Every structure is written in structure tokens, then in C-alpha cells.
Amino acid sequence: NLILKFLQLSNQPKLPPTAGFLYLSVCLYISFFTPIYNNPPQASVIRNFGPKKKGKKLEMAVAASASCIFCQIASKSTSTTILHSDEKVVAFEDISPSAVRHYLVIPVEHIPTVKDLQRRTEDFSLVTHMLEVGQMLLHRDAPQCTHYRFGFHQPPLNSVNHLHLHCLALPYTPRWKCVKFLSLGSLGFLEAEKLLEKLKPLPPVISKV
Ligand SMILES: [Zn+2]
Ligand SMILES: [Zn+2]
């Protein structure tokens, strides 16, 4: 098909030979790169909803929040002390702190794990906001610390199945707790900055046609 178009173009005497070649290059470029953009990264069943599934999604979210401890904290139906809350996120202290200061920042929406996030503006902004809240709280509450860490446990090694950003002002307490936050590639602790790189929307493809 492409070659046929190329030949048709090349046979037109009005066009210089370079025009046909340019056209072929552009076609090849588009056909080569388009499939990548047409296949978004694998998304969770819960979040990958069309307008039809919205009711179903809502049902699942309600069911999840009823049994999810972090959803209960986000809805402020527990006695947990809330360090920060806004329309998108809630922050509180980790129930068993591993460092001088150890906070969790969670989205109000029930998102199970980092695997449920996609490369798109919505998810990139959410994680950016979670990180900013975590940084703000640690800089406020542990200004004497020189080392901070922010990141996520990846399934299956995560604890609670509601996305939560661990915010640590080091050192670890006790020291051995550092093992919980080892970066072990796709299994270990994922630094927030690394996750943001994965979620950052790609610049649009500019076609010269
Ligand atoms: Zn939840
Ligand atoms: Zn965790």
C-alpha cells in the first residue's frame, strides 16, 4: 500500500523526486510510531472505565472503601491524627514508624497500587502533589534531618492495597528497618522521582505533513 502510493507519487512528473521520498518517510514514521501511542500502558480493571462502566466502578470503589483501612482514614472515620488533608490527598503518621519521622500520604480516591497508575496528566499530577505534601510535612516537622526518602512499595511486596507514599526523615529507627526500603528493581521500594519519570506524559508527536 505504502509502496504503491510511493510509486504513484514518483510517477507524477510535476513532483520532484524528493517529494515522494519525503512522503514515504513520513508515512513510515507515522505507521511505525502510531501503534505505541494507540496502546496505553496496561491499566487496572477498576480505573480503566468507560462511561458505561462508571456505575460498576463506583460500586467497586464503595465496596473497596468499606473494607479498606486507608479509605476509612481518608474519610476521617477513624481516630488517626490527620497531618494534612485536601480534596486530593490525606497524610498521617505510619502506624509503625521506621525512621525519625515516617509519614504516609495517600490519595483520597481508592487506587490500589503503583501498577494502577498510568502515564497520563491526571496520575502524574496526583503523585507530584503527594510528593509535595510529603516534602512540606517533613521539612516542617524534621528540619534538622539531612536525608529524606520518598517512595512506594511495589506489589506483591506492598502492605495495604491503597496507594501510599512513604515519607521518611532519616536515620531509620531502628537501623535494620532500612531493609524495608531497599530498591530491588521491579520488586523493591520505588523512589517517587522514578515513578514520576514513568508517569510523565510524553510530548505530542508533531507531524510535518
Ligand atoms: Zn482504600
Ligand atoms: Zn507501604
GROMACS .gro file of N, CA and C in nm, residues 2-3 20 26 28 45 52 64 71 81 84 88-89 92 94 106 111 126 155 163 171 178 187 195:
model
   72
    2LEU      N    1   0.182   0.129   0.090
    2LEU     CA    2   0.272   0.245   0.100
    2LEU      C    3   0.359   0.257  -0.025
    3ILE      N    4   0.406   0.140  -0.068
    3ILE     CA    5   0.496   0.139  -0.184
    3ILE      C    6   0.419   0.185  -0.307
   20GLY      N    7   0.838   1.259  -0.317
   20GLY     CA    8   0.791   1.121  -0.298
   20GLY      C    9   0.865   1.056  -0.183
   26VAL      N   10   0.756   1.005   0.587
   26VAL     CA   11   0.655   1.049   0.684
   26VAL      C   12   0.557   0.935   0.712
   28LEU      N   13   0.607   0.610   0.678
   28LEU     CA   14   0.675   0.506   0.755
   28LEU      C   15   0.688   0.548   0.900
   45VAL      N   16  -0.838  -0.288   3.603
   45VAL     CA   17  -0.977  -0.301   3.562
   45VAL      C   18  -1.058  -0.189   3.626
   52LYS      N   19  -1.988   0.365   3.028
   52LYS     CA   20  -2.083   0.258   3.059
   52LYS      C   21  -2.051   0.194   3.193
   64ALA      N   22  -1.467  -0.139   4.803
   64ALA     CA   23  -1.328  -0.134   4.846
   64ALA      C   24  -1.312  -0.043   4.967
   71CYS      N   25  -0.900   0.402   5.320
   71CYS     CA   26  -1.020   0.476   5.277
   71CYS      C   27  -1.093   0.529   5.401
   81THR      N   28  -0.467   1.061   6.368
   81THR     CA   29  -0.440   1.205   6.358
   81THR      C   30  -0.404   1.241   6.214
   84HIS      N   31  -0.236   1.635   5.729
   84HIS     CA   32  -0.271   1.723   5.618
   84HIS      C   33  -0.387   1.660   5.544
   88LYS      N   34  -0.760   1.613   4.737
   88LYS     CA   35  -0.694   1.503   4.665
   88LYS      C   36  -0.624   1.402   4.755
   89VAL      N   37  -0.559   1.450   4.861
   89VAL     CA   38  -0.476   1.361   4.944
   89VAL      C   39  -0.496   1.383   5.094
   92PHE      N   40  -0.081   1.115   5.717
   92PHE     CA   41  -0.083   1.077   5.859
   92PHE      C   42   0.044   1.001   5.891
   94ASP      N   43   0.286   0.691   5.990
   94ASP     CA   44   0.285   0.546   5.973
   94ASP      C   45   0.261   0.482   6.109
  106ILE      N   46  -0.162   0.955   5.118
  106ILE     CA   47  -0.247   0.868   5.035
  106ILE      C   48  -0.345   0.952   4.953
  111ILE      N   49  -0.702   0.397   4.503
  111ILE     CA   50  -0.619   0.345   4.394
  111ILE      C   51  -0.533   0.237   4.460
  126LEU      N   52  -0.124   1.382   4.041
  126LEU     CA   53  -0.158   1.327   4.172
  126LEU      C   54  -0.031   1.291   4.249
  155PRO      N   55   0.374  -0.397   4.442
  155PRO     CA   56   0.316  -0.528   4.466
  155PRO      C   57   0.405  -0.638   4.406
  163LEU      N   58  -0.288   0.289   4.754
  163LEU     CA   59  -0.164   0.360   4.723
  163LEU      C   60  -0.121   0.450   4.839
  171PRO      N   61   1.774   0.931   6.021
  171PRO     CA   62   1.801   0.787   6.004
  171PRO      C   63   1.681   0.696   6.035
  178CYS      N   64   1.597  -0.028   5.755
  178CYS     CA   65   1.634   0.015   5.619
  178CYS      C   66   1.607  -0.095   5.517
  187LEU      N   67   1.089  -0.512   4.206
  187LEU     CA   68   1.026  -0.570   4.325
  187LEU      C   69   1.034  -0.480   4.447
  195LEU      N   70   0.909   0.699   3.986
  195LEU     CA   71   0.770   0.675   3.943
  195LEU      C   72   0.722   0.792   3.857
   0.00000   0.00000   0.00000
